[in-house]
PDB file of C-alpha atoms in Angstrom:
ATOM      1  CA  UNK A 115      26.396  18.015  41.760  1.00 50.00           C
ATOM      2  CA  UNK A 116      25.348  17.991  37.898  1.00 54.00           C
ATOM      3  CA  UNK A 117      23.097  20.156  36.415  1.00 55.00           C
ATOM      4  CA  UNK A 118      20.018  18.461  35.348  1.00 52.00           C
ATOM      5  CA  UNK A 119      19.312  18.926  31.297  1.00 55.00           C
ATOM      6  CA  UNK A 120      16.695  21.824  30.981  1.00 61.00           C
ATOM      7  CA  UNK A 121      13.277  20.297  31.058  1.00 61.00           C
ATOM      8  CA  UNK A 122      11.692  19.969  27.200  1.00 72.00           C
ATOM      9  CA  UNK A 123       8.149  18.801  26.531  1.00 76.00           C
ATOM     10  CA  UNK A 124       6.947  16.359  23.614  1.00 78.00           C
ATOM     11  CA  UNK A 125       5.718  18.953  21.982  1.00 76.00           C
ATOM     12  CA  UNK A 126       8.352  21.609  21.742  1.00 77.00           C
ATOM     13  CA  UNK A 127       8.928  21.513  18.092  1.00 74.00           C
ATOM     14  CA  UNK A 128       5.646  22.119  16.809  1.00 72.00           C
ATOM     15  CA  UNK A 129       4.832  24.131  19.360  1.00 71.00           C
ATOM     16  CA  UNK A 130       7.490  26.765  18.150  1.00 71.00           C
ATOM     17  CA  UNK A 131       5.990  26.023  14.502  1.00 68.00           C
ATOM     18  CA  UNK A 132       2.431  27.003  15.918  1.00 66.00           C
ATOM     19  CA  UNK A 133       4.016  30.126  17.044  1.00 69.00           C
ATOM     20  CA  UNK A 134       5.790  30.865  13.844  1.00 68.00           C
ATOM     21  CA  UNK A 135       2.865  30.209  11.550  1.00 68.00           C
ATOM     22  CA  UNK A 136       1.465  33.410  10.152  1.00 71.00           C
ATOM     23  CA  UNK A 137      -1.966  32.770   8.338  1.00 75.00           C
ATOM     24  CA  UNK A 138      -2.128  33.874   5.271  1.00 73.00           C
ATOM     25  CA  UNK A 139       1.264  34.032   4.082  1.00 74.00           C
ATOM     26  CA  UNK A 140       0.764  31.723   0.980  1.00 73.00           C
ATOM     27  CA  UNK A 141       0.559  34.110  -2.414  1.00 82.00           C
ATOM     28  CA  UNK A 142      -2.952  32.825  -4.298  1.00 86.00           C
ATOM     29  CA  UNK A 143      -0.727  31.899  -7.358  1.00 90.00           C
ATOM     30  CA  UNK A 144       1.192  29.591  -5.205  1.00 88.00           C
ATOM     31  CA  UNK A 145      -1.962  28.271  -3.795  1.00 88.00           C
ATOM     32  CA  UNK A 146      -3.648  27.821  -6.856  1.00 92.00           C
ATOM     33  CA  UNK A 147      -0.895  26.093  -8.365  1.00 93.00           C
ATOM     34  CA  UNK A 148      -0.489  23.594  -5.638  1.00 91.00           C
ATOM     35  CA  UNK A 149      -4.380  22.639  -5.966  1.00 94.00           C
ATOM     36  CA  UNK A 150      -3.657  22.149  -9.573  1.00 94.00           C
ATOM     37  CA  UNK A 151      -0.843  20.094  -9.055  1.00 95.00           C
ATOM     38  CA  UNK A 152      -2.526  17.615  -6.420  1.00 96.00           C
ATOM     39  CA  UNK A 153      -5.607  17.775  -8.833  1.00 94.00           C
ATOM     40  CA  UNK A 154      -3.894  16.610 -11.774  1.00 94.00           C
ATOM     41  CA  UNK A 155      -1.719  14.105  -9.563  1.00 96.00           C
ATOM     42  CA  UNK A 156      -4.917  12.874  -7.893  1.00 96.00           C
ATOM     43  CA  UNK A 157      -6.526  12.290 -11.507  1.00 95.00           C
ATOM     44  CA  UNK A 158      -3.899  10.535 -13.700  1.00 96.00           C
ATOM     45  CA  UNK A 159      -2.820   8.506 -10.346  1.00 97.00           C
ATOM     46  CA  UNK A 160      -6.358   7.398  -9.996  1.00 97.00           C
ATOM     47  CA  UNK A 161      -6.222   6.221 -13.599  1.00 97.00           C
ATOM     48  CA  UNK A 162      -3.305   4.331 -13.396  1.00 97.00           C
ATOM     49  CA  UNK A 163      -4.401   2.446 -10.118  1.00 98.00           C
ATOM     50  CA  UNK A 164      -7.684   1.775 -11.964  1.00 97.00           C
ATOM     51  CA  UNK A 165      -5.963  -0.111 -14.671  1.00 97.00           C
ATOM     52  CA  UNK A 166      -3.152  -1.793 -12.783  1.00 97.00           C
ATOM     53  CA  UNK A 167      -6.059  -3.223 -10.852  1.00 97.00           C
ATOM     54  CA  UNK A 168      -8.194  -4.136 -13.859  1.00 96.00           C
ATOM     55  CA  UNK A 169      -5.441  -5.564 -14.730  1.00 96.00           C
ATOM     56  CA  UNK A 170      -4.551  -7.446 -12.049  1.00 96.00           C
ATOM     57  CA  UNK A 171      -8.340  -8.881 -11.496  1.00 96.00           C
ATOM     58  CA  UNK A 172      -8.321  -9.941 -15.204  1.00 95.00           C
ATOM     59  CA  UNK A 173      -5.404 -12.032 -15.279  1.00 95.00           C
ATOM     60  CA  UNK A 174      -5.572 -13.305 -11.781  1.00 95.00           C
ATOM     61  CA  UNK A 175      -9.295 -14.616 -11.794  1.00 94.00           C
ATOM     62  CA  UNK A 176     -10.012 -17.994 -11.844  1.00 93.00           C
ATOM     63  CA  UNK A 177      -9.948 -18.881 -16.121  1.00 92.00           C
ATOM     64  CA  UNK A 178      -8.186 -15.067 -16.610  1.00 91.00           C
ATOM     65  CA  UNK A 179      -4.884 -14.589 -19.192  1.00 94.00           C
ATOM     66  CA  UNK A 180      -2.496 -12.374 -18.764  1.00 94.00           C
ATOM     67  CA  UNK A 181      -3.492 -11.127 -22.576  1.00 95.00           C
ATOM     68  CA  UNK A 182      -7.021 -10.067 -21.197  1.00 95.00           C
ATOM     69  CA  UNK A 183      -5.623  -8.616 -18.298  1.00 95.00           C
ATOM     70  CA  UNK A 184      -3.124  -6.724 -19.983  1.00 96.00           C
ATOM     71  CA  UNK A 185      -5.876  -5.718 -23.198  1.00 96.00           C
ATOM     72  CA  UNK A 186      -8.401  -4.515 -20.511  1.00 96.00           C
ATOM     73  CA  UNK A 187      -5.799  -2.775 -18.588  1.00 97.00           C
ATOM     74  CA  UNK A 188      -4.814  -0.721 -22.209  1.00 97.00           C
ATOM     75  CA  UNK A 189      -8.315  -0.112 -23.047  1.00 97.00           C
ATOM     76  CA  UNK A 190      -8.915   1.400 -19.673  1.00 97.00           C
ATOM     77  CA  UNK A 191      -5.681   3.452 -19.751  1.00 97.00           C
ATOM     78  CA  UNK A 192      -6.730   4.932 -23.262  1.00 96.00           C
ATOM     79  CA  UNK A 193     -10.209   5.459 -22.512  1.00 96.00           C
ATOM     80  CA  UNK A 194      -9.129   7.352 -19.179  1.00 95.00           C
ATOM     81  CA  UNK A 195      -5.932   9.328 -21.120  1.00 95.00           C
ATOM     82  CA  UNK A 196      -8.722  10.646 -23.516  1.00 93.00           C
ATOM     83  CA  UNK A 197     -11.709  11.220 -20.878  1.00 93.00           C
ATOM     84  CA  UNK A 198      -9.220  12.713 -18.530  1.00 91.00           C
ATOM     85  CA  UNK A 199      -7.036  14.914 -20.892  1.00 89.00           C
ATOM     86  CA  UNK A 200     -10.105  17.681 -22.101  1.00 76.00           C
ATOM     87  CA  UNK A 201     -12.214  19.637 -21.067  1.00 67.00           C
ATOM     88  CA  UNK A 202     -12.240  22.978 -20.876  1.00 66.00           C
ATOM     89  CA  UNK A 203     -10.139  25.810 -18.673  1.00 66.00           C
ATOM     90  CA  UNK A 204     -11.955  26.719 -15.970  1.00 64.00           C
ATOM     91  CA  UNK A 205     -12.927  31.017 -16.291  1.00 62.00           C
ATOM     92  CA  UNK A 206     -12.761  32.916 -13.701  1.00 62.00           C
TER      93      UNK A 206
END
């Protein structure tokens, strides 16, 4: 008679990375750095999906040009690169 395979749940795998998570293991430079990272990514994506859009809605409209679309697309980009690029460090 054959063995049956030992019996494994759905869950096994996270269930042995539940076990093997140990809160508060992350460094607070390593945190901080990844909020600043998905911050910045989170910014300058928005931007770009802002103008691609404009964009988009300007050329594709009924009467639109691809030369509006594309100038009102720029103008956003700009506006947003110099909006989005100052301000001040945050002090701690």
């Amino acid at each position: 008679m054959a063995k049956s395979p030992a019996h494994h749940s759905p869950t096994e795998a996270a269930d042995h990375d539940a076990e093997a998570y140990v809160r508060g293991t992350m460094t607070i430079e390593e945190q901080a750095s990844t909020w600043d990272l998905f911050m910045t990514l989170a910014k300058w994506g928005s931007l770009a999906v802002a103008s691609i859009l404009l964009a988009l809605v300007l050329w594709f409209q009924p009467g639109g040009s691809l030369f509006v679309g594309l100038g009102g697309g720029i103008a956003l980009a700009v506006a947003g690169w110099f909006f989005l690029k100052g301000g001040k460090p945050a002090a701690h």
